[in-house]
Tab-separated table of C-alpha atoms and ligand atoms in Angstrom:
chain	number	residue	atom	x	y	z
C	157	MET	CA	24.771	-9.615	15.025
C	158	PRO	CA	22.616	-11.809	12.715
C	159	THR	CA	24.326	-14.774	11.183
C	160	HIS	CA	24.114	-15.042	7.447
C	161	THR	CA	26.811	-17.435	6.366
C	162	ASP	CA	25.621	-19.920	3.733
C	163	VAL	CA	22.661	-17.543	2.941
C	164	PRO	CA	22.696	-16.387	-0.647
C	165	VAL	CA	23.763	-12.624	-0.780
C	166	TYR	CA	22.323	-9.885	-2.830
C	167	ARG	CA	24.592	-7.035	-3.288
C	168	ALA	CA	22.542	-4.669	-5.585
C	169	ASP	CA	20.566	-1.889	-3.962
C	170	LEU	CA	16.928	-2.841	-3.962
C	171	TYR	CA	16.029	0.900	-3.031
C	172	SER	CA	18.185	2.690	-5.642
C	173	PRO	CA	16.113	4.894	-8.064
C	174	ALA	CA	17.046	2.505	-10.836
C	175	ALA	CA	15.825	-0.594	-8.863
C	176	ILE	CA	12.658	1.311	-7.793
C	177	ARG	CA	11.823	1.846	-11.401
C	178	ASP	CA	12.704	-1.762	-12.541
C	179	THR	CA	11.510	-3.561	-9.457
C	180	HIS	CA	10.452	-6.874	-11.011
C	181	THR	CA	13.928	-7.656	-12.503
C	182	HIS	CA	15.333	-7.333	-9.076
C	183	TYR	CA	12.405	-9.434	-7.430
C	184	ALA	CA	13.136	-12.202	-10.080
C	185	ALA	CA	16.801	-12.260	-9.231
C	186	LEU	CA	16.099	-12.532	-5.535
C	187	ARG	CA	13.560	-15.360	-6.033
C	188	ALA	CA	16.047	-17.112	-8.060
C	189	LEU	CA	18.641	-17.022	-5.407
C	190	GLY	CA	16.567	-18.560	-2.761
C	191	PRO	CA	13.679	-18.259	-0.155
C	192	VAL	CA	15.874	-16.244	2.327
C	193	VAL	CA	18.317	-13.749	0.866
C	194	TRP	CA	20.827	-11.488	2.735
C	195	LEU	CA	20.634	-7.930	1.422
C	196	SER	CA	24.164	-6.865	2.048
C	197	LYS	CA	23.300	-3.189	1.572
C	198	GLN	CA	20.225	-3.035	3.863
C	199	LYS	CA	21.673	-5.744	6.426
C	200	ALA	CA	18.209	-7.629	6.416
C	201	TYR	CA	16.945	-10.946	5.055
C	202	ALA	CA	14.779	-10.516	2.053
C	203	LEU	CA	11.914	-12.964	1.843
C	204	PRO	CA	11.031	-12.874	-2.006
C	205	ARG	CA	8.866	-15.952	-2.219
C	206	TYR	CA	5.200	-16.470	-1.333
C	207	ALA	CA	5.336	-19.302	1.233
C	208	GLU	CA	7.785	-17.580	3.440
C	209	CYS	CA	6.281	-14.184	3.300
C	210	LYS	CA	2.865	-15.741	4.178
C	211	ALA	CA	4.406	-17.848	7.030
C	212	VAL	CA	6.031	-14.646	8.532
C	213	LEU	CA	2.896	-12.549	8.323
C	214	LEU	CA	0.911	-15.203	10.113
C	215	ASP	CA	3.491	-15.890	12.888
C	216	ASP	CA	3.240	-12.379	14.544
C	217	GLU	CA	4.660	-13.846	17.830
C	218	THR	CA	8.074	-14.654	16.324
C	219	PHE	CA	8.139	-11.975	13.627
C	220	ILE	CA	7.200	-8.837	15.415
C	221	SER	CA	6.099	-5.356	14.269
C	222	GLY	CA	6.525	-3.532	17.662
C	223	GLU	CA	10.211	-2.844	16.825
C	224	GLY	CA	9.061	-1.303	13.685
C	225	VAL	CA	8.359	-2.495	10.166
C	226	ALA	CA	10.627	0.077	8.429
C	227	LEU	CA	14.070	-0.513	7.189
C	228	ASN	CA	15.845	1.949	9.266
C	229	PRO	CA	16.442	2.371	12.974
C	230	LEU	CA	15.378	6.037	13.184
C	231	THR	CA	11.706	5.318	12.044
C	232	ASN	CA	11.791	1.889	13.894
C	233	ARG	CA	12.739	3.558	17.227
C	234	GLY	CA	10.525	6.684	16.906
C	235	GLY	CA	7.394	5.044	15.520
C	236	ARG	CA	4.452	3.707	17.449
C	237	GLY	CA	0.915	3.012	16.564
C	238	THR	CA	-1.170	0.464	14.706
C	239	LEU	CA	1.482	-0.752	12.319
C	240	PHE	CA	4.339	-0.740	14.913
C	241	SER	CA	2.835	-2.664	17.708
C	242	ASP	CA	2.038	-6.200	18.810
C	243	GLY	CA	-0.433	-8.225	20.771
C	244	GLU	CA	-2.814	-6.469	23.029
C	245	GLU	CA	-1.438	-2.920	22.298
C	246	HIS	CA	-2.090	-3.706	18.581
C	247	ALA	CA	-5.510	-5.027	19.203
C	248	ARG	CA	-6.382	-1.952	21.341
C	249	TYR	CA	-5.237	0.428	18.594
C	250	ARG	CA	-7.095	-1.463	15.902
C	251	GLY	CA	-10.160	-1.790	17.975
C	252	GLN	CA	-10.685	1.818	18.425
C	253	VAL	CA	-11.608	2.415	14.634
C	254	ALA	CA	-12.464	-1.028	13.560
C	255	HIS	CA	-16.169	-0.301	13.401
C	256	ARG	CA	-15.585	2.524	10.890
C	257	LEU	CA	-14.230	0.044	8.374
C	258	THR	CA	-16.384	-2.947	8.532
C	259	PRO	CA	-18.364	-3.936	5.517
C	260	ARG	CA	-21.520	-2.644	7.218
C	261	ALA	CA	-20.007	0.775	8.010
C	262	LEU	CA	-18.728	1.000	4.410
C	263	ARG	CA	-22.146	0.356	3.035
C	264	ALA	CA	-23.172	3.564	4.228
C	265	ILE	CA	-20.803	5.392	1.738
C	266	THR	CA	-21.232	3.064	-1.240
C	267	ASP	CA	-23.663	5.153	-3.089
C	268	THR	CA	-21.560	8.412	-2.524
C	269	VAL	CA	-18.301	6.629	-3.666
C	270	GLU	CA	-20.071	5.136	-6.840
C	271	GLU	CA	-21.511	8.709	-7.721
C	272	GLN	CA	-18.175	10.379	-7.139
C	273	ALA	CA	-16.406	7.688	-9.312
C	274	ALA	CA	-19.006	8.361	-12.102
C	275	ALA	CA	-18.449	11.982	-11.984
C	276	VAL	CA	-14.654	11.705	-11.873
C	277	VAL	CA	-14.842	9.316	-15.024
C	278	GLU	CA	-17.246	11.432	-16.854
C	279	ALA	CA	-14.926	14.538	-16.596
C	280	ALA	CA	-12.079	12.482	-17.637
C	281	VAL	CA	-13.859	11.073	-20.720
C	282	ALA	CA	-14.810	14.611	-21.764
C	283	ASP	CA	-11.059	15.585	-21.587
C	284	HIS	CA	-10.115	12.479	-23.710
C	285	HIS	CA	-6.444	12.908	-23.022
C	286	VAL	CA	-5.685	12.352	-19.354
C	287	ASP	CA	-2.906	11.698	-16.934
C	288	GLY	CA	-3.907	8.330	-15.467
C	289	VAL	CA	-2.415	9.236	-12.042
C	290	GLU	CA	-4.476	12.491	-11.880
C	291	LEU	CA	-7.536	10.423	-12.725
C	292	ALA	CA	-6.696	7.791	-10.140
C	293	THR	CA	-6.100	10.523	-7.482
C	294	ALA	CA	-9.402	12.249	-7.699
C	295	LEU	CA	-11.564	9.660	-6.019
C	296	PRO	CA	-9.265	8.702	-2.954
C	297	MET	CA	-8.845	12.445	-2.287
C	298	SER	CA	-12.439	13.161	-2.494
C	299	VAL	CA	-13.468	10.089	-0.253
C	300	VAL	CA	-10.678	9.337	2.227
C	301	PRO	CA	-9.859	12.651	3.925
C	302	ASP	CA	-13.572	13.240	4.738
C	303	TYR	CA	-13.843	9.806	5.932
C	304	ILE	CA	-10.904	10.040	8.449
C	305	GLY	CA	-12.082	13.624	9.211
C	306	TRP	CA	-9.149	15.840	8.206
C	307	PRO	CA	-10.192	19.509	8.161
C	308	LYS	CA	-10.472	21.111	4.726
C	309	GLU	CA	-7.456	23.470	5.217
C	310	GLY	CA	-4.243	21.867	4.816
C	311	ARG	CA	-5.555	18.936	2.613
C	312	GLU	CA	-3.380	20.000	-0.347
C	313	ASN	CA	-0.283	18.541	1.529
C	314	LEU	CA	-1.855	15.173	2.453
C	315	LEU	CA	-0.588	13.375	-0.558
C	316	ARG	CA	2.958	14.681	-0.268
C	317	TRP	CA	2.929	13.903	3.350
C	318	ALA	CA	1.655	10.390	2.881
C	319	GLY	CA	4.311	9.651	0.350
C	320	ALA	CA	6.987	11.005	2.622
C	321	ALA	CA	5.723	8.707	5.405
C	322	PHE	CA	6.298	5.720	2.966
C	323	ASP	CA	9.841	7.105	1.917
C	324	GLY	CA	10.567	7.057	5.759
C	325	MET	CA	9.869	3.290	5.960
C	326	GLY	CA	12.759	2.553	3.652
C	327	PRO	CA	16.479	2.474	4.282
C	328	VAL	CA	18.168	5.883	5.129
C	329	ASN	CA	18.910	6.793	1.387
C	330	ARG	CA	18.451	9.843	-0.555
C	331	GLN	CA	14.752	9.550	-0.783
C	332	PHE	CA	14.468	9.153	2.888
C	333	VAL	CA	16.496	12.314	3.636
C	334	ARG	CA	14.737	14.330	0.869
C	335	THR	CA	11.310	13.802	2.256
C	336	LEU	CA	11.987	13.772	6.101
C	337	PRO	CA	10.920	17.208	6.575
C	338	LEU	CA	7.619	16.604	4.855
C	339	GLY	CA	7.055	13.665	7.289
C	340	LEU	CA	7.731	15.949	10.345
C	341	GLY	CA	5.280	18.377	8.770
C	342	MET	CA	2.580	15.866	8.664
C	343	MET	CA	3.102	15.080	12.492
C	344	ARG	CA	2.963	18.786	13.224
C	345	TYR	CA	-0.420	19.185	11.234
C	346	ALA	CA	-1.827	16.076	12.944
C	347	ARG	CA	-0.953	17.421	16.471
C	348	ARG	CA	-2.453	20.701	15.589
C	349	VAL	CA	-5.747	19.090	14.348
C	350	VAL	CA	-6.209	17.103	17.516
C	351	ARG	CA	-5.276	20.065	19.753
C	352	ASP	CA	-7.743	22.371	18.012
C	353	ARG	CA	-10.461	19.516	17.648
C	354	SER	CA	-10.702	20.593	13.927
C	355	VAL	CA	-11.629	17.199	12.907
C	356	LEU	CA	-14.916	16.803	10.731
C	357	GLU	CA	-17.867	16.322	12.876
C	358	GLY	CA	-19.172	12.573	12.713
C	359	SER	CA	-15.853	11.281	11.121
C	360	MET	CA	-13.368	8.571	12.300
C	361	GLY	CA	-11.193	11.357	13.719
C	362	HIS	CA	-14.146	12.533	15.718
C	363	ASP	CA	-14.651	9.077	17.232
C	364	LEU	CA	-11.109	9.112	18.329
C	365	LEU	CA	-11.376	12.335	20.030
C	366	CYS	CA	-14.485	11.183	21.870
C	367	ALA	CA	-12.513	8.082	22.927
C	368	ALA	CA	-9.824	10.470	24.300
C	369	ASP	CA	-12.411	12.308	26.256
C	370	GLU	CA	-13.633	9.100	27.758
C	371	GLY	CA	-10.137	8.179	28.807
C	372	LYS	CA	-9.805	5.214	26.341
C	373	VAL	CA	-6.962	6.682	24.389
C	374	MET	CA	-4.318	9.389	25.161
C	375	PRO	CA	-4.419	12.482	23.132
C	376	ALA	CA	-1.040	11.649	21.787
C	377	GLU	CA	-2.433	8.278	20.570
C	378	CYS	CA	-5.174	10.111	18.657
C	379	VAL	CA	-2.460	11.883	16.615
C	380	THR	CA	-0.682	8.650	15.945
C	381	MET	CA	-3.777	6.973	14.794
C	382	MET	CA	-5.024	9.783	12.560
C	383	VAL	CA	-1.687	9.497	10.869
C	384	ASP	CA	-1.930	5.637	10.849
C	385	TYR	CA	-4.941	5.983	8.868
C	386	LEU	CA	-3.844	8.824	6.581
C	387	ALA	CA	-0.416	7.591	5.489
C	388	PRO	CA	-1.407	4.434	3.998
C	389	SER	CA	-4.886	5.422	2.603
C	390	LEU	CA	-4.142	7.447	-0.285
C	391	ASP	CA	-0.980	6.593	-2.335
C	392	THR	CA	-1.912	2.780	-2.147
C	393	THR	CA	-5.277	3.232	-3.666
C	394	ILE	CA	-3.960	5.645	-6.065
C	395	SER	CA	-1.493	2.944	-7.060
C	396	ALA	CA	-4.060	0.307	-7.553
C	397	ILE	CA	-6.230	2.522	-9.694
C	398	SER	CA	-3.622	3.874	-11.766
C	399	ASN	CA	-1.874	0.438	-12.194
C	400	ALA	CA	-5.219	-0.896	-13.296
C	401	LEU	CA	-5.454	1.903	-15.873
C	402	HIS	CA	-2.253	1.055	-17.238
C	403	LEU	CA	-2.870	-2.604	-17.175
C	404	PHE	CA	-6.024	-2.426	-19.053
C	405	ALA	CA	-4.425	0.110	-21.525
C	406	THR	CA	-1.616	-2.397	-22.328
C	407	HIS	CA	-3.831	-5.551	-22.123
C	408	PRO	CA	-6.851	-4.504	-24.286
C	409	GLU	CA	-8.108	-8.122	-24.440
C	410	GLN	CA	-8.293	-8.026	-20.672
C	411	TRP	CA	-10.214	-4.800	-20.949
C	412	ARG	CA	-12.756	-6.453	-23.311
C	413	LEU	CA	-13.133	-9.343	-20.928
C	414	LEU	CA	-13.999	-6.952	-18.124
C	415	LYS	CA	-16.442	-4.947	-20.249
C	416	ALA	CA	-18.171	-8.129	-21.351
C	417	ASP	CA	-18.491	-9.272	-17.663
C	418	PRO	CA	-18.301	-6.632	-15.036
C	419	GLY	CA	-18.797	-9.326	-12.620
C	420	LEU	CA	-15.056	-9.976	-12.895
C	421	ILE	CA	-14.236	-6.461	-11.252
C	422	PRO	CA	-13.717	-7.823	-7.789
C	423	ASN	CA	-11.261	-10.242	-8.990
C	424	ALA	CA	-9.613	-7.839	-11.231
C	425	VAL	CA	-8.842	-5.679	-8.307
C	426	ASN	CA	-7.108	-8.791	-6.656
C	427	GLU	CA	-5.278	-9.355	-9.906
C	428	VAL	CA	-4.089	-5.697	-10.192
C	429	VAL	CA	-2.881	-5.831	-6.627
C	430	ARG	CA	-1.122	-9.185	-7.288
C	431	TYR	CA	0.452	-8.166	-10.539
C	432	GLU	CA	1.710	-4.720	-9.466
C	433	SER	CA	1.518	-4.651	-5.617
C	434	PRO	CA	1.047	-0.985	-4.338
C	435	ILE	CA	3.324	-1.597	-1.394
C	436	ARG	CA	6.764	-3.153	-2.235
C	437	ALA	CA	7.769	-4.396	1.211
C	438	PHE	CA	7.604	-3.982	5.065
C	439	SER	CA	9.930	-5.602	7.584
C	440	ARG	CA	9.693	-7.508	10.795
C	441	SER	CA	11.997	-8.033	13.598
C	442	VAL	CA	12.848	-11.614	14.730
C	443	ALA	CA	11.752	-11.876	18.407
C	444	ARG	CA	13.608	-15.202	19.087
C	445	ASP	CA	16.166	-17.497	17.463
C	446	THR	CA	14.244	-19.318	14.805
C	447	GLU	CA	14.546	-21.042	11.403
C	448	LEU	CA	12.773	-20.187	8.199
C	449	ALA	CA	13.089	-22.405	4.985
C	450	GLY	CA	16.156	-24.004	6.531
C	451	THR	CA	17.839	-20.746	7.374
C	452	ALA	CA	18.647	-20.013	10.910
C	453	LEU	CA	17.511	-16.594	12.027
C	454	SER	CA	18.860	-15.090	15.243
C	455	LYS	CA	16.898	-12.946	17.585
C	456	GLY	CA	17.215	-9.200	16.577
C	457	SER	CA	17.716	-9.938	12.905
C	458	ARG	CA	15.375	-8.224	10.385
C	459	VAL	CA	13.387	-9.995	7.620
C	460	LEU	CA	11.881	-8.119	4.737
C	461	VAL	CA	8.340	-9.313	3.503
C	462	VAL	CA	8.463	-8.483	-0.180
C	463	TYR	CA	4.819	-8.390	-1.108
C	464	GLY	CA	5.477	-7.408	-4.685
C	465	SER	CA	7.789	-10.373	-5.240
C	466	ALA	CA	5.606	-13.086	-3.332
C	467	ASN	CA	2.807	-12.105	-5.697
C	468	ARG	CA	4.906	-13.032	-8.803
C	469	ASP	CA	6.413	-16.186	-7.318
C	470	GLN	CA	6.216	-19.019	-9.908
C	471	LEU	CA	6.183	-21.565	-7.059
C	472	GLU	CA	2.793	-20.213	-6.148
C	473	TRP	CA	1.360	-18.884	-9.268
C	474	ASP	CA	0.900	-20.403	-12.759
C	475	ASP	CA	2.461	-17.839	-15.291
C	476	PRO	CA	2.896	-15.322	-12.656
C	477	ASP	CA	4.035	-12.630	-15.104
C	478	THR	CA	0.722	-12.855	-17.097
C	479	PHE	CA	-1.961	-10.412	-16.181
C	480	ASP	CA	-5.255	-12.369	-16.223
C	481	VAL	CA	-8.452	-11.147	-14.581
C	482	ARG	CA	-9.925	-14.525	-14.714
C	483	ARG	CA	-7.282	-16.243	-12.497
C	484	ASP	CA	-8.020	-16.805	-8.954
C	485	ALA	CA	-6.013	-14.107	-7.382
C	486	ALA	CA	-7.843	-13.917	-3.872
C	487	ARG	CA	-4.778	-15.185	-2.130
C	488	GLN	CA	-2.508	-12.346	-3.302
C	489	LEU	CA	-0.444	-10.836	-0.452
C	490	GLY	CA	-0.675	-7.180	-1.652
C	491	PHE	CA	-2.835	-6.219	1.340
C	492	GLY	CA	-0.705	-8.188	3.760
C	493	GLN	CA	-2.131	-11.000	5.858
C	494	GLY	CA	-2.733	-11.997	9.424
C	495	ALA	CA	-2.960	-9.584	12.438
C	496	HIS	CA	-1.620	-6.708	10.459
C	497	GLY	CA	-3.453	-7.261	7.387
C	498	CYS	CA	-4.636	-4.026	5.688
C	499	ALA	CA	-7.329	-2.424	7.906
C	500	GLY	CA	-8.548	-0.405	5.087
C	501	GLN	CA	-8.723	-2.978	2.253
C	502	GLY	CA	-12.597	-2.871	2.205
C	503	LEU	CA	-12.510	0.876	1.396
C	504	ALA	CA	-9.592	0.391	-1.010
C	505	ARG	CA	-11.399	-2.352	-2.800
C	506	MET	CA	-14.689	-0.299	-2.803
C	507	GLU	CA	-12.744	2.761	-4.410
C	508	THR	CA	-10.866	0.661	-6.963
C	509	SER	CA	-14.103	-1.283	-7.962
C	510	ALA	CA	-16.247	1.891	-8.147
C	511	MET	CA	-13.561	3.431	-10.702
C	512	LEU	CA	-13.562	0.325	-12.744
C	513	ARG	CA	-17.263	0.076	-12.820
C	514	ALA	CA	-17.621	3.701	-13.873
C	515	LEU	CA	-14.877	3.227	-16.629
C	516	VAL	CA	-16.492	0.100	-17.976
C	517	ALA	CA	-19.821	1.778	-18.402
C	518	ARG	CA	-18.436	4.917	-20.109
C	519	VAL	CA	-15.091	4.093	-21.796
C	520	ASP	CA	-14.727	1.873	-25.032
C	521	ARG	CA	-10.947	1.730	-24.933
C	522	ILE	CA	-8.091	2.886	-22.797
C	523	GLU	CA	-5.115	3.646	-24.812
C	524	PRO	CA	-1.406	4.486	-23.955
C	525	ALA	CA	-0.522	8.047	-25.046
C	526	GLY	CA	3.090	8.223	-24.131
C	527	THR	CA	5.636	6.623	-21.849
C	528	PRO	CA	4.701	6.270	-18.281
C	529	GLU	CA	7.197	7.272	-15.539
C	530	TRP	CA	7.387	5.354	-12.229
C	531	LEU	CA	7.248	7.453	-9.066
C	532	VAL	CA	10.568	6.995	-7.087
C	533	ASN	CA	9.407	6.043	-3.612
C	534	ASN	CA	11.024	3.594	-1.165
C	535	VAL	CA	7.718	1.755	-0.560
C	536	VAL	CA	4.950	2.765	-2.778
C	537	HIS	CA	4.958	1.206	-6.184
C	538	ARG	CA	2.974	3.492	-8.546
C	539	TYR	CA	3.282	5.709	-11.600
C	540	GLU	CA	4.093	9.378	-11.354
C	541	ARG	CA	2.868	10.219	-14.715
C	542	LEU	CA	0.668	7.980	-17.082
C	543	PRO	CA	-0.398	9.509	-20.276
C	544	LEU	CA	-3.658	7.829	-21.578
C	545	THR	CA	-6.291	8.471	-24.081
C	546	LEU	CA	-9.856	7.389	-23.170
C	547	ILE	CA	-12.129	6.452	-26.114
C	548	PRO	CA	-15.687	7.060	-25.081
C	549	ALA	CA	-18.194	4.124	-25.213
G	43	LIG	C1	-4.865	-0.990	-2.626
G	43	LIG	C2	-4.746	-0.115	-1.435
G	43	LIG	C3	-4.029	-0.678	-0.184
G	43	LIG	C4	-2.968	-1.536	-0.085
G	43	LIG	C5	-2.447	-2.272	-1.263
G	43	LIG	C6	-2.620	-1.633	1.321
G	43	LIG	C7	-1.708	-2.480	1.742
G	43	LIG	C8	-1.417	-2.705	3.087
G	43	LIG	C9	-0.416	-3.645	3.586
G	43	LIG	C10	0.449	-4.473	2.733
G	43	LIG	C11	-0.538	-3.651	4.901
G	43	LIG	C12	0.196	-4.611	5.965
G	43	LIG	C13	1.272	-3.893	6.741
G	43	LIG	C14	2.022	-5.011	7.591
G	43	LIG	O1	1.869	-6.286	7.399
G	43	LIG	O2	2.825	-4.550	8.243
G	43	LIG	C15	-1.441	-2.523	5.361
G	43	LIG	C16	-1.898	-2.182	6.618
G	43	LIG	C17	-2.624	-1.250	6.930
G	43	LIG	N1	-3.452	-0.464	6.023
G	43	LIG	FE1	-3.580	-0.730	3.987
G	43	LIG	N2	-3.449	-0.752	1.914
G	43	LIG	C18	-4.345	-0.108	1.157
G	43	LIG	C19	-5.228	0.802	1.403
G	43	LIG	C20	-5.568	1.332	2.731
G	43	LIG	C21	-6.476	2.243	3.125
G	43	LIG	C22	-7.472	2.898	2.063
G	43	LIG	C23	-6.494	2.404	4.575
G	43	LIG	C24	-7.197	3.351	5.319
G	43	LIG	C25	-8.433	3.780	5.177
G	43	LIG	C26	-5.448	1.528	4.919
G	43	LIG	C27	-5.051	1.382	6.280
G	43	LIG	C28	-4.174	0.504	6.692
G	43	LIG	C29	-3.769	0.321	8.170
G	43	LIG	C30	-4.285	1.241	9.258
G	43	LIG	C31	-2.837	-0.585	8.197
G	43	LIG	C32	-2.090	-1.122	9.506
G	43	LIG	C33	-2.824	-2.304	9.985
G	43	LIG	C34	-2.236	-3.011	11.176
G	43	LIG	O3	-0.919	-2.928	11.363
G	43	LIG	O4	-2.913	-3.758	11.889
G	43	LIG	N3	-4.872	0.822	3.748
G	43	LIG	N4	-2.031	-2.067	4.064
């Protein structure tokens, strides 16, 4: 059993619906307790500060992903794939599709993404009153499934499945149990798509099938990798875009800065992901007895990298609770870092920037039009409902 004497203990449940809706209060309490905090409910060490999160992400020999990065043994034992692997196995998984997500490969879809973002925003401006989550969903849903190559039939479930995959990465709580059947549905669908070879011609999924034909990957690995790239690719970007909409609605002076200088958009994406990180936390397993910030960690214990808290750590950031598109936010950890750093961040940045560019060109002001509601999900930090009014330029 892990030793955790002398380590500050946090007894509140970070994964209760109330804590999920009020996540920053809990993060602040964790950071105040220390760099390594024992979560008595989850039986894991939370790392709420920036320095330790970064150190763990960069030391992927001591803090491994191959025993899973979820907070429950069911998912950790059953899972395999890009996120749940180390060393050469991980490099092999990642290498299969890396060519699809390089800046060069993404340049081929830049114009399409910009055009689709413009169309989405034009329709929303015409509607005037919008749900910011619906607005944020339209672009990722029109870009990502095509890019990965999911057949058109069955797409209506993709978002629910992806959300369920994230719930499955938390502890075994009500959320986990409620969405488990959906997660299994996603696996069944992915298996069928690979078996029937119904992926879109020329897509990333098509590349994977060709790799299987050449004996470079097993058919079962194709399924895993299709899911690897589906699960994290929708909710996260929807989170970034909808969080941006909310932040600019509630910080009109920041919106004016962006309108005056759209060159700030790439940094604004970093600042949005810093301020409201789409992924709350993933874990690592400790591969050998070690020490972190003076705390002994024994082999087999689990540490929780709390991206959302690291990105608000006052030891790292001046005025961390101030949203400011001018600050240098490039070192935020919201996309992870190191070997497992987000494989799709180029695409996510492209989509979020395209939406902001389309909005800046067509919208004078974004105004709150009601109380937003947070989605209750174990891992994804995003709104479920975000009533807004768009005042045309
Ligand atoms: C704003 C949007 C996004 C955010 C904030 C985000 C965040 C993250 C984070 C924090 C990780 C690190 C996991 C770890 O260290 O264990 C990660 C990994 C990953 N992300 Fe993203 N992600 C986003 C969008 C996307 C998109 C659009 C795709 C696919 C096209 C994608 C695919 C992946 C994959 C495949 C991994 C696993 C990488 C590995 O284990 O080597 N993500 N993402």
